[in-house]
Coordinates of C-alpha atoms in Angstrom, one line a residue:
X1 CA 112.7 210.9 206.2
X2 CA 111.7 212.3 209.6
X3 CA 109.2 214.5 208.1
X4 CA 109.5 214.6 204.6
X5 CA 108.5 215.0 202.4
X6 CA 109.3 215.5 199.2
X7 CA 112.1 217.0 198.1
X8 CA 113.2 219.6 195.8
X9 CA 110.9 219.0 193.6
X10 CA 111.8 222.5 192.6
X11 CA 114.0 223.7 189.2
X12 CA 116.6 225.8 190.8
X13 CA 116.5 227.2 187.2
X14 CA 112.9 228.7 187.2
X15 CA 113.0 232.2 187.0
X16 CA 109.9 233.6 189.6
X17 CA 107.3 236.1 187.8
X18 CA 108.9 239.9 188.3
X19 CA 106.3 241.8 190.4
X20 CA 107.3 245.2 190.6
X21 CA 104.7 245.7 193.8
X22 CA 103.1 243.6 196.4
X23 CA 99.8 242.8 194.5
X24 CA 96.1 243.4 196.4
X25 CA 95.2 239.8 197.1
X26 CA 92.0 240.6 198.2
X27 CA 91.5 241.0 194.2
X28 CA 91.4 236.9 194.1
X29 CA 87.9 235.7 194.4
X30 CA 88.9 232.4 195.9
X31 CA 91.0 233.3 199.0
X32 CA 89.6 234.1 202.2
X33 CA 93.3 235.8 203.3
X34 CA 95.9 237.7 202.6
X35 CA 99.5 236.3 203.0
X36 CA 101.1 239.3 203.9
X37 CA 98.4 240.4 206.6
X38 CA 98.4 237.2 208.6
X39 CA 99.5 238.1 211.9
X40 CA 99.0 238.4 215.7
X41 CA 96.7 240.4 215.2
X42 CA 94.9 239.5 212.6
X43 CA 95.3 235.2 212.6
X44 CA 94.0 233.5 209.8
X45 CA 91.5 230.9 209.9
X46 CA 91.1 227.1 208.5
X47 CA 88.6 225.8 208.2
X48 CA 87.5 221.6 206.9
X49 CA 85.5 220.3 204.3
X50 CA 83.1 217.6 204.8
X51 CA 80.2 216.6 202.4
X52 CA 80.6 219.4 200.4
X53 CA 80.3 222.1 203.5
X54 CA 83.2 224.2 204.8
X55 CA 82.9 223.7 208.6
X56 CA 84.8 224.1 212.1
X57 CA 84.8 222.2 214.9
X58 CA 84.5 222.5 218.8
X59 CA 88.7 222.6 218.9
X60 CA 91.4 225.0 217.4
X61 CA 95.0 224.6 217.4
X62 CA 97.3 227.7 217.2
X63 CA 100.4 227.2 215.4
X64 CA 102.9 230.3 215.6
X65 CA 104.8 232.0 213.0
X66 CA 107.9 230.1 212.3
X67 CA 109.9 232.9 212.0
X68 CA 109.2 235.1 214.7
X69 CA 106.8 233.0 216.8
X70 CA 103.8 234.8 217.0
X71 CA 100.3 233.0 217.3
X72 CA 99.3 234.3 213.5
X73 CA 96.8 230.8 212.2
X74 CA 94.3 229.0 214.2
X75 CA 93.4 225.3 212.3
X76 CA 89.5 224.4 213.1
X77 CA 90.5 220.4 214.2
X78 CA 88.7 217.7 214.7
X79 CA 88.8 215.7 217.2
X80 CA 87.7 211.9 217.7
X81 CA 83.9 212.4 218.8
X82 CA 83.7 214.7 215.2
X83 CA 84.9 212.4 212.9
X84 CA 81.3 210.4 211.8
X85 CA 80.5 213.3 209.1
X86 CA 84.1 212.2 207.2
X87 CA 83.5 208.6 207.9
X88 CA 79.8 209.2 206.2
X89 CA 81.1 210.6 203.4
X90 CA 83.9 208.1 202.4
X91 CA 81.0 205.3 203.0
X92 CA 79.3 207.0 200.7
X93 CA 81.7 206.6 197.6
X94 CA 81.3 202.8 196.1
X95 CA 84.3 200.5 195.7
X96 CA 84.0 201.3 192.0
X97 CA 84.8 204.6 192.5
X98 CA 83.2 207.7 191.3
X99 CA 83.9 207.3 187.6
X100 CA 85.6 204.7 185.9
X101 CA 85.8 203.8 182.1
X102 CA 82.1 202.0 182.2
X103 CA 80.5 204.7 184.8
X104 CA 80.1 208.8 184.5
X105 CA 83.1 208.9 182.1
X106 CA 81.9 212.6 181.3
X107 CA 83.5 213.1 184.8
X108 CA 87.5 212.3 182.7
X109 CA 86.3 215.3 180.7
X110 CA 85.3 216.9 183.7
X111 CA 88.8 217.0 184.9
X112 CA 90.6 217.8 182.2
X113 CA 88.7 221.0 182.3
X114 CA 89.4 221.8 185.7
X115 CA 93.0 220.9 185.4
X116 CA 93.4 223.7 182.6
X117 CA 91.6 225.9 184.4
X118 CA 93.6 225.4 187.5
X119 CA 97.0 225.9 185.4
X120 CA 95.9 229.0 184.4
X121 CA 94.9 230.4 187.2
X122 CA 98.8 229.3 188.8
X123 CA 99.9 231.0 186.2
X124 CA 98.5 234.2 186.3
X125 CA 101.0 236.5 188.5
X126 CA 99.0 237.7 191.2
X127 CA 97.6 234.0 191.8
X128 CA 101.3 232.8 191.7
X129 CA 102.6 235.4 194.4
X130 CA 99.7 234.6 196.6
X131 CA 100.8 231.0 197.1
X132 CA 104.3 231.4 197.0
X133 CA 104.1 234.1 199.5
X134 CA 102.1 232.0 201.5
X135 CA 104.1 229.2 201.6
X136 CA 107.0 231.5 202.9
X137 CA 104.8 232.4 205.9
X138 CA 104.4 228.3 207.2
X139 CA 107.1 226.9 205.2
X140 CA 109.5 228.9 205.5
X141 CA 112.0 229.0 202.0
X142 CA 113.8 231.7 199.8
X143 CA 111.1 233.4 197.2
X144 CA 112.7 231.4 194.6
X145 CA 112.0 227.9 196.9
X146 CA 108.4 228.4 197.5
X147 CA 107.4 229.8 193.9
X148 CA 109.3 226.9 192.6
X149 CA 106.4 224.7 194.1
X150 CA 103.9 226.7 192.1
X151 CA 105.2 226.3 188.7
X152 CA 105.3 222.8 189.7
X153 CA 102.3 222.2 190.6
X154 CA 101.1 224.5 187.4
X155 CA 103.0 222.7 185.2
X156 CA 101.5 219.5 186.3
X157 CA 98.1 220.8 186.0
X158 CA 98.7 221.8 182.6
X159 CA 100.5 218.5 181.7
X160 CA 96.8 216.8 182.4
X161 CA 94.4 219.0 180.9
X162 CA 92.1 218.6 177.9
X163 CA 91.9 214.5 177.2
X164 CA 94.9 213.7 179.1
X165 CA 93.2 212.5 181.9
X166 CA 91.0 210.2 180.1
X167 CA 94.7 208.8 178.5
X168 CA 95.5 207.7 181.9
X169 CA 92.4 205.1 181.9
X170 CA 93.6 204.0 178.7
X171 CA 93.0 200.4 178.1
X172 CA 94.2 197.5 176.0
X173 CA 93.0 194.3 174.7
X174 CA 94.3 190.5 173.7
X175 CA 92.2 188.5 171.4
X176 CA 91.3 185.6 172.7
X177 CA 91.2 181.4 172.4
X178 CA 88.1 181.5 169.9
X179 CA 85.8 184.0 167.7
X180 CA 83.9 186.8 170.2
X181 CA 86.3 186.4 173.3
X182 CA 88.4 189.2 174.0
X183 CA 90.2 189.8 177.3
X184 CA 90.8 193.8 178.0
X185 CA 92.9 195.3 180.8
X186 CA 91.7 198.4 182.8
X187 CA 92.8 201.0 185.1
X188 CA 90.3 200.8 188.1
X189 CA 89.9 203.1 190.7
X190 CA 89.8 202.4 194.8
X191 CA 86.4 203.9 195.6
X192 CA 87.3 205.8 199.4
X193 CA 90.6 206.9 200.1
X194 CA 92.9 208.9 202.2
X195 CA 95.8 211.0 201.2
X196 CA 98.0 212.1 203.8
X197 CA 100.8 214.7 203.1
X198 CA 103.8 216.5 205.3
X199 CA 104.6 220.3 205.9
X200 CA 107.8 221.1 203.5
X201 CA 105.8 220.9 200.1
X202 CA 102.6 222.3 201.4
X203 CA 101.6 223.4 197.7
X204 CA 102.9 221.0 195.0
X205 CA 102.7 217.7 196.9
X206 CA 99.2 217.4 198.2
X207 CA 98.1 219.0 195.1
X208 CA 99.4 216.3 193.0
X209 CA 98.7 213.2 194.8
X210 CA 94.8 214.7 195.2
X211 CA 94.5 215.5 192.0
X212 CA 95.9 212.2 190.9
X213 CA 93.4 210.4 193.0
X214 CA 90.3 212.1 191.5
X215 CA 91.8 211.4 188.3
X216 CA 91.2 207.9 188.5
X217 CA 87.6 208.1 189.9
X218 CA 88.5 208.1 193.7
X219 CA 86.9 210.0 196.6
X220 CA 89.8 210.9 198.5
X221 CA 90.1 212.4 202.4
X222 CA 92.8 214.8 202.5
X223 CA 94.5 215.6 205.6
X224 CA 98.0 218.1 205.2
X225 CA 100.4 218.8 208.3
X226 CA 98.4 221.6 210.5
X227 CA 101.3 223.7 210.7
X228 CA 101.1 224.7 206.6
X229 CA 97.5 223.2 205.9
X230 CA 96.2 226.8 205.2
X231 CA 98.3 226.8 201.6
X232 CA 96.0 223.5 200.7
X233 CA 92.4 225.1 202.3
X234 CA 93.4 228.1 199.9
X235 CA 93.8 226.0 197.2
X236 CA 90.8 223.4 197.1
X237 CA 89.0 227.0 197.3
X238 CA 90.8 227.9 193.9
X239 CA 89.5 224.3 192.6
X240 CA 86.1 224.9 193.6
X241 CA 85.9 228.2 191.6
X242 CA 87.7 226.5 188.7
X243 CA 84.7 223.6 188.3
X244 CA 85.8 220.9 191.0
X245 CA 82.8 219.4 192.7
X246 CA 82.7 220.5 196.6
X247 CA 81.6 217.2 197.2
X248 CA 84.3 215.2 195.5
X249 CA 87.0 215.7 198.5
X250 CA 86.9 216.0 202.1
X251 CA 89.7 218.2 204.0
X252 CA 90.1 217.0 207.6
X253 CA 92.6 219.0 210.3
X254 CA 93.4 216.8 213.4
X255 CA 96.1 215.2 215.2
X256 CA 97.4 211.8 214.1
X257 CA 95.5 210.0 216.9
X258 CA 92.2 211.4 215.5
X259 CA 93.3 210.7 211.5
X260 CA 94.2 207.1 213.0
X261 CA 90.6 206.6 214.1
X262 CA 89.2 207.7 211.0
X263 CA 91.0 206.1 208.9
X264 CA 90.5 202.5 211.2
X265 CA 86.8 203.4 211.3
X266 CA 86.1 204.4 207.3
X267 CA 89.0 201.5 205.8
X268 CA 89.6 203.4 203.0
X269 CA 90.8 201.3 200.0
X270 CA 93.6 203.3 199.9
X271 CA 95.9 205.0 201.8
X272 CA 99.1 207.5 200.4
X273 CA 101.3 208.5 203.1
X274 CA 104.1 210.9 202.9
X275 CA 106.0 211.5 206.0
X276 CA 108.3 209.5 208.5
X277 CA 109.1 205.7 208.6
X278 CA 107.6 205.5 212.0
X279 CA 104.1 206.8 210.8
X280 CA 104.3 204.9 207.5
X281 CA 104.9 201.2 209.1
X282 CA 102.3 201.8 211.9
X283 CA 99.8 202.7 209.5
X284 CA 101.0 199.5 207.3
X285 CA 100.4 197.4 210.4
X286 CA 97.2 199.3 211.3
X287 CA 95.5 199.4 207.4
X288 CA 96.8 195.7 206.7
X289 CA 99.4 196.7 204.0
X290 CA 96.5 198.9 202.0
X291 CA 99.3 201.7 201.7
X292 CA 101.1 203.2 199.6
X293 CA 104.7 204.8 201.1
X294 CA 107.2 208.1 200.3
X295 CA 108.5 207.8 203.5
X296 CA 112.3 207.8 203.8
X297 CA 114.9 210.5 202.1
X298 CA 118.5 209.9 203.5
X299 CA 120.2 210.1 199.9
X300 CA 123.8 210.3 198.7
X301 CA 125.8 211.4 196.0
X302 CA 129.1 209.8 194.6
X303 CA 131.3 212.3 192.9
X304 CA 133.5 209.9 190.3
X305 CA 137.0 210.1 190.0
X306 CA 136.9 212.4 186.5
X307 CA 136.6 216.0 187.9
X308 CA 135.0 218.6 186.0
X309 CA 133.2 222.4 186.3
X310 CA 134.1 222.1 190.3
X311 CA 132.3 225.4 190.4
X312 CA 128.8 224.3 189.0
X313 CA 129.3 220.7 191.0
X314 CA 130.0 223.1 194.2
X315 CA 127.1 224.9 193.6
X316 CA 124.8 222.2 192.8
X317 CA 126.0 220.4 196.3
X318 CA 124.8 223.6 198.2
X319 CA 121.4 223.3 196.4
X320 CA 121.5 220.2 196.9
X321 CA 122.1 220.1 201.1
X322 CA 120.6 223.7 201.7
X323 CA 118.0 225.0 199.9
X324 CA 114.4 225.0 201.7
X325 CA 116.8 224.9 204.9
X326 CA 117.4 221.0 204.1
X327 CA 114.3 219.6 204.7
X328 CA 113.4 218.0 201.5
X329 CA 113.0 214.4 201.2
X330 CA 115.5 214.4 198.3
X331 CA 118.4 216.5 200.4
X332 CA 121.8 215.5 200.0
X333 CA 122.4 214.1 203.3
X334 CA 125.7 211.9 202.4
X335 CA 128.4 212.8 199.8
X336 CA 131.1 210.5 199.0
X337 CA 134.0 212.3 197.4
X338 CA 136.8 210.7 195.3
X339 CA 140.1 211.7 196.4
X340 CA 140.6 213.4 192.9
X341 CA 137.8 216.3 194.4
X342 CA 140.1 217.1 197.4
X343 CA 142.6 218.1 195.8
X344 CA 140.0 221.2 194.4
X345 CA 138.8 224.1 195.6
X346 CA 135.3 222.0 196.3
X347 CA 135.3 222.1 200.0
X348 CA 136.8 225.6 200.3
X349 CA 133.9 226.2 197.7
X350 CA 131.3 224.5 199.8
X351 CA 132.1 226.5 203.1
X352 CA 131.8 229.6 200.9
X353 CA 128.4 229.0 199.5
X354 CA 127.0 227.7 202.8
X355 CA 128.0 230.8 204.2
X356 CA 125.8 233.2 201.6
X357 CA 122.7 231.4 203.1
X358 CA 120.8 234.1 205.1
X359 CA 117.8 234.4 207.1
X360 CA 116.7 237.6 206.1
X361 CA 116.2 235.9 202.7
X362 CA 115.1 232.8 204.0
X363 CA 117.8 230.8 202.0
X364 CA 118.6 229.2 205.4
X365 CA 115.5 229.3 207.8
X366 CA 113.3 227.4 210.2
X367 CA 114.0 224.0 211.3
X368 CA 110.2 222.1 211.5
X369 CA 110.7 218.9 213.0
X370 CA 114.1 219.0 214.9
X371 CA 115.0 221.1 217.8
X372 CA 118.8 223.5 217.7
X373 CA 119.6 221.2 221.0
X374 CA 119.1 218.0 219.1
X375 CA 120.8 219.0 216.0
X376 CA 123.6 220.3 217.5
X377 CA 123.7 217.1 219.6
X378 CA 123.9 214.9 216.6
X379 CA 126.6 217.1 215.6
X380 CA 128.4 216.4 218.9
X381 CA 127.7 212.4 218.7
X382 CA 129.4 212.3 215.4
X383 CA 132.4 214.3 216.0
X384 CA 133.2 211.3 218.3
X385 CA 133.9 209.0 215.7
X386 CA 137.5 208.7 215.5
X387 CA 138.7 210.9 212.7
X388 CA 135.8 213.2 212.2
X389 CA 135.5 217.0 212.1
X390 CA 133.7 219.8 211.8
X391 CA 134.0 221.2 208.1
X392 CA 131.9 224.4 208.7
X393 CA 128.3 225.4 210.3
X394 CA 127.8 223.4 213.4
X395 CA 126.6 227.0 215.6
X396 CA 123.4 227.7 215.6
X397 CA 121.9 230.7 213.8
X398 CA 122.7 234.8 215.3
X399 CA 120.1 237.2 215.5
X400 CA 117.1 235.2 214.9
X401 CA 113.9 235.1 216.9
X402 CA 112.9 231.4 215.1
X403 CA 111.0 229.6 218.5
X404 CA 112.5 227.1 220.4
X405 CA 110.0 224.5 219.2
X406 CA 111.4 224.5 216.3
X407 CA 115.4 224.5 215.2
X408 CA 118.1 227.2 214.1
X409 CA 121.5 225.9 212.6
X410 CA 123.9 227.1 210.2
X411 CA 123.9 225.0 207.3
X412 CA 126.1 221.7 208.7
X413 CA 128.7 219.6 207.3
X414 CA 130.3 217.0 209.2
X415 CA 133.4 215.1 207.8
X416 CA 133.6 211.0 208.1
X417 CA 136.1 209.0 207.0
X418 CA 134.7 206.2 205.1
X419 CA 136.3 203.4 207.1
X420 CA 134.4 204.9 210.3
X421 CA 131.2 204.8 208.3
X422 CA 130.5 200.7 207.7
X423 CA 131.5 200.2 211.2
X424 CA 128.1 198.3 212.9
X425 CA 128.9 201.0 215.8
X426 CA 128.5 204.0 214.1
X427 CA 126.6 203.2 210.8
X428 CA 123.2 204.2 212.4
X429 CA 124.3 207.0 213.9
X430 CA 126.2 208.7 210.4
X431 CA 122.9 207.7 208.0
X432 CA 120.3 209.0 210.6
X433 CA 118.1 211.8 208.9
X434 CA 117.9 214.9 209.9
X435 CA 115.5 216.8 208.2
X436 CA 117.5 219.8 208.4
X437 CA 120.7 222.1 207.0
X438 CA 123.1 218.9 207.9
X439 CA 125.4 216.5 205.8
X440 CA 127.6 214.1 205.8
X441 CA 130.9 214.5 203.8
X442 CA 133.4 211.4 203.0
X443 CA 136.5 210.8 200.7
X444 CA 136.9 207.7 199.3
X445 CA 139.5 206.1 197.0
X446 CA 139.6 204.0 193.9
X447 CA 140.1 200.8 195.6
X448 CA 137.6 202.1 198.6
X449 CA 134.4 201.7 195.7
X450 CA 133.2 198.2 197.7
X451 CA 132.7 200.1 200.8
X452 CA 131.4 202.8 199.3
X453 CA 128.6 200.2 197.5
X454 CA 128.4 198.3 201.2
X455 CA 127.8 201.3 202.8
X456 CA 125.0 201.9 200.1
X457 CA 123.6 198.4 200.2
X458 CA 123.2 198.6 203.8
X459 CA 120.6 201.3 203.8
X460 CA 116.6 201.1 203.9
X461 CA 115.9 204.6 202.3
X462 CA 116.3 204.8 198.6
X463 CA 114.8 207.6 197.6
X464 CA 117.3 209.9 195.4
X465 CA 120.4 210.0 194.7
X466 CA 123.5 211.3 192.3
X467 CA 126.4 209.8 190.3
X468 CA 128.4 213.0 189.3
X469 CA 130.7 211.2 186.9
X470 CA 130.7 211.5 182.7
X471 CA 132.6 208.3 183.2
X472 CA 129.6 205.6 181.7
X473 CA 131.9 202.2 182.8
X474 CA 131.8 204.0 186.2
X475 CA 128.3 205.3 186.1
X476 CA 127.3 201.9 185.3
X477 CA 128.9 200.3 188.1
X478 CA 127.2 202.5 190.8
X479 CA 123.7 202.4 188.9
X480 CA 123.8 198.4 188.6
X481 CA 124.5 198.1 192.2
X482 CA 122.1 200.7 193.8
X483 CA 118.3 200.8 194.2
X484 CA 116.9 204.4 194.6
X485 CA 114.1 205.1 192.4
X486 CA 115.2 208.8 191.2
X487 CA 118.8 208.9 189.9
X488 CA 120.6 211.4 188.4
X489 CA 123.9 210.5 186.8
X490 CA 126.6 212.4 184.6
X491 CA 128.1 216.1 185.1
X492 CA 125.0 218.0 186.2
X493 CA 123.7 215.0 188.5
X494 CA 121.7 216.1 192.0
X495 CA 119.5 214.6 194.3
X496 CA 116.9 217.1 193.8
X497 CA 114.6 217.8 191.2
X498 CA 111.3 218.9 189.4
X499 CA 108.7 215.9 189.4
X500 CA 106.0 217.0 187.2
X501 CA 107.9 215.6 184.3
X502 CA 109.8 212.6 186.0
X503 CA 108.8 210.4 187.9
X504 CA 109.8 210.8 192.1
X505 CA 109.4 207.8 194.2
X506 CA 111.4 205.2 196.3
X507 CA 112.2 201.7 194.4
X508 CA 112.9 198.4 196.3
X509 CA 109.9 198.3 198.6
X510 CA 106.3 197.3 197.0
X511 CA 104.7 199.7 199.2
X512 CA 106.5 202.9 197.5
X513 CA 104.8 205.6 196.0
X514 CA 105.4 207.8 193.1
X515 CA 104.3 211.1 192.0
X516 CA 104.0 213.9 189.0
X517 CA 103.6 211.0 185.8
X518 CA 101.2 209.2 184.4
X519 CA 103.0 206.2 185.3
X520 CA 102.8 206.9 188.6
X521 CA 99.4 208.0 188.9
X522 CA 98.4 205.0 187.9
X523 CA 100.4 203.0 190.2
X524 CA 99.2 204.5 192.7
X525 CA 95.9 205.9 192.3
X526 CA 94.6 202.6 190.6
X527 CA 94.6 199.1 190.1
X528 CA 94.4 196.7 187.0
X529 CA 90.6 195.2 186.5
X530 CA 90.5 192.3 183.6
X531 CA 87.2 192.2 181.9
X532 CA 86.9 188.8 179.3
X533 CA 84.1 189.5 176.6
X534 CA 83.0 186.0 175.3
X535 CA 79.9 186.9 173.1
X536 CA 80.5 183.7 171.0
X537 CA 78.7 181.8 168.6
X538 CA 78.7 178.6 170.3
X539 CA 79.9 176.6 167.6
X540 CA 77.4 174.4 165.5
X541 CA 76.2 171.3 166.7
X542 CA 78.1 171.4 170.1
X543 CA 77.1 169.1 172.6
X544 CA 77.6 168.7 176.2
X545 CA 81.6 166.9 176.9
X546 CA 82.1 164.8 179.5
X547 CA 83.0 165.8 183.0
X548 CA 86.7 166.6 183.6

């Protein structure tokens, strides 16, 4: 993914808290702004975190409102002669963590308690509009989008409250050759790590990879895109007042060159990246494989020959493609569509629902990490394949005052036949991500299912992806020849989806990540220690054998 991250990891289903008025947020202890007041005039401020002291630095980077430009948040970052205060602290944390299950396991208990707490407080309304609001402001997404981030990351907190975080260090034991030997598996933590996290999940992701990490005894540094890293400030504040030790995590704003140094010059034990391929492989190379990766989202859906509710498929495609302007990690960017779907109303359908999306409403908005010009330039490069079209969007957006840093489209769907697709010349160019309102559509027929798999086999990102089929003999036939780590099969398949209660995560690379389970909290956020208890008695009258 160019810039992920992560994906709707958002119900489309969750029904937002009804708030007759704008509540006062100045009401909330915790924050230090007010969503609806950040402006021009009156920019916010961020601030970093550093051995349990809220601090700036000598630098400050402006980012503008992406909707309308203005300069409304300045980010306190640090630059590469500031970062010996974060590199002091991470030295600071042992390799054995900062709890594990034979040191300070009070601290299990600890969280627990601030996990409930947390959940509570995301679930109180005014708490909940202040984040989702705030999200809209750097992020921007419909109302329904951005709270859908906070009931995820609410749900999760509840999900590990009370003793559940202790469960995740359970343990388990194998008696051994002879009487007082037992071996017994445990989940160890890292000691120092880093946890790096993109702009289009500014809430739910960096919240639950952090809070995964301190889970399992780690010390983590947390650096979030600058452009939306005033959601996370807002929220370690709301931790802090919920029972979270101001010393247990650092926050760090900077540019990647600066996070580079820091992270060559502390070596955390651990590194979770969420962002581009680029960024992920150099920082492979540069941390000698001590990563862990969600970097890549270019994901398909198959619609199976057996056609059903084309209405609720059309609709899930649109959510699918469109919702939080595209850029999710889990986006459809390529549906393949059995011939038995063209002859429905799905296309005409698609066109329709594409054309609701509105920026007033922020169901289409913003663009973060691709320009109009390049967009609409990938657009143009495909529509030179031979037999390709334009099936609607491809202009970019009226009426908007959305910066030119940043990118403007109608939501985009290009049409390739399948036959163009495998072709070495143009497979790059059709599965390139763009983290944006853009798709691929294809048709393929029955005895077109090889190339279909081919084209499938060929790629490097498997992220998501959707069998829309209640066929099982077919369903089973795509699942046993793909790879990506969240799938969704039968009617009511998507590529997107809600990861507090699933796990979301790449498969086929040992470097992927997961996120929002126990299982994958553990994967990533710890590592299997063996400890062999051999208390004996040495048996009677042993003597000493001979060498072997």
């Amino acid at each position: 993914m160019s810039m992920l991250p992560v994906c709707n990891r958002i119900r489309s289903n969750i029904v937002p808290p009804s708030l007759p008025f704008s509540r006062l947020i100045h009401s909330l202890q915790f924050a230090t702004v007010k969503a609806e007041e950040i402006s021009g005039s009156k920019p916010a401020q961020v601030q970093n975190l550093v051995q349990g002291k809220w601090m700036t630095s000598s630098n400050w980077n402006t980012i503008v409102d992406p909707v309308n430009g203005e300069s409304f948040i300045k980010v306190s970052e640090v630059d590469e002669s500031e970062i010996k205060p974060f590199v002091e602290s991470l030295s600071k944390c042992p390799k054995h963590g900062l709890h594990n299950p034979f040191k300070s396991p009070e601290r299990y208990l600890l969280y627990g308690d601030v996990s409930a707490k947390a959940g509570h407080m995301l679930s109180l309304p005014e708490v909940s509009d202040f984040f989702t609001k705030l999200i809209q402001r750097v992020s921007p997404k419909s109302y329904q989008q951005a709270f859908g981030e906070v009931y995820v990351a609410q749900k999760f907190l509840e999900n590990f409250s009370s003793d559940q975080v202790r469960f995740l260090a359970r343990s388990f034991a194998v008696p051994g050759n002879h009487l007082g030997q037992q071996s017994h598996g445990f989940r160890w933590p890292y000691g120092p790590v880093a946890l790096i996290t993109p702009f289009n999940f500014p809430l739910e992701i960096p919240v639950l990879q952090l809070m995964g990490a301190l889970y399992m005894g780690n010390k983590p540094v947390l650096k979030v895109d600058s452009k939306v890293c005033i959601v996370m400030e807002q929220m370690l504040r709301l931790l802090h007042d919920c029972g979270m030790p101001v010393e247990d995590v650092d926050f760090i704003n900077s540019d990647g060159k600066t996070m580079n140094k820091l992270l060559l010059e502390a070596n955390p034990r651990m590194t979770l990246f969420t962002g581009s391929s680029r960024v992920a492989n150099k920082l492979a190379d540069d941390l000698n494989g001590k990563v862990k990766l969600e970097d890549a989202g270019f994901d398909w859906k198959i619609l199976g020959p057996d056609v059903h509710e084309v209405d609720y498929v059309s609709w899930v495609c649109d959510q699918d493609a469109y919702a939080c302007s595209g850029q999710k990690c889990s986006a459809q960017s390529l549906l393949f569509m059995h011939e038995n779907w063209s002859k429905t109303s799905l296309l005409r359908q698609l066109t329709d629902l594409a054309g609701r999306r509105r920026l007033d409403n922020l169901t289409i908005g913003p663009v973060l990490t691709y320009t109009t010009e390049a967009m609409l330039d990938h657009k143009n490069n495909l529509l030179q394949i031979p037999g390709s079209k334009l099936l609607f969007g491809g202009e970019e957006l009226e009426n908007h005052s959305i910066p030119k840093i940043y990118g403007a489209i109608k939501p985009t769907a290009v049409f390739v036949p399948l036959e163009q697709i495998i072709k070495t010349e143009y497979y790059d160019l059709v599965t390139k991500e763009i983290f944006g309102p853009f798709q691929i559509i294809t048709e393929y027929k029955d005895n077109q299912l090889p190339i279909v798999l081919a084209v499938l086999e060929k790629m490097h990102a498997h992220l998501t992806a959707a069998v829309v089929s209640n066929d099982p003999l077919f369903i089973q036939e795509i699942v046993g020849k793909s790879v990506n780590g969240t799938s969704y099969v039968g009617l009511r398949a998507r590529t997107t989806g809600a990861p507090q209660n699933h796990w979301f995560g790449p498969a086929g690379d040992p470097r992927g990540a997961g996120i929002g389970t126990p299982e994958a909290i553990k994967l990533v956020w710890s590592c299997h220690r063996e400890v062999i208890y051999d208390f004996g008695p040495v048996p009677q009258n042993w003597q000493i054998p001979p060498s072997t």
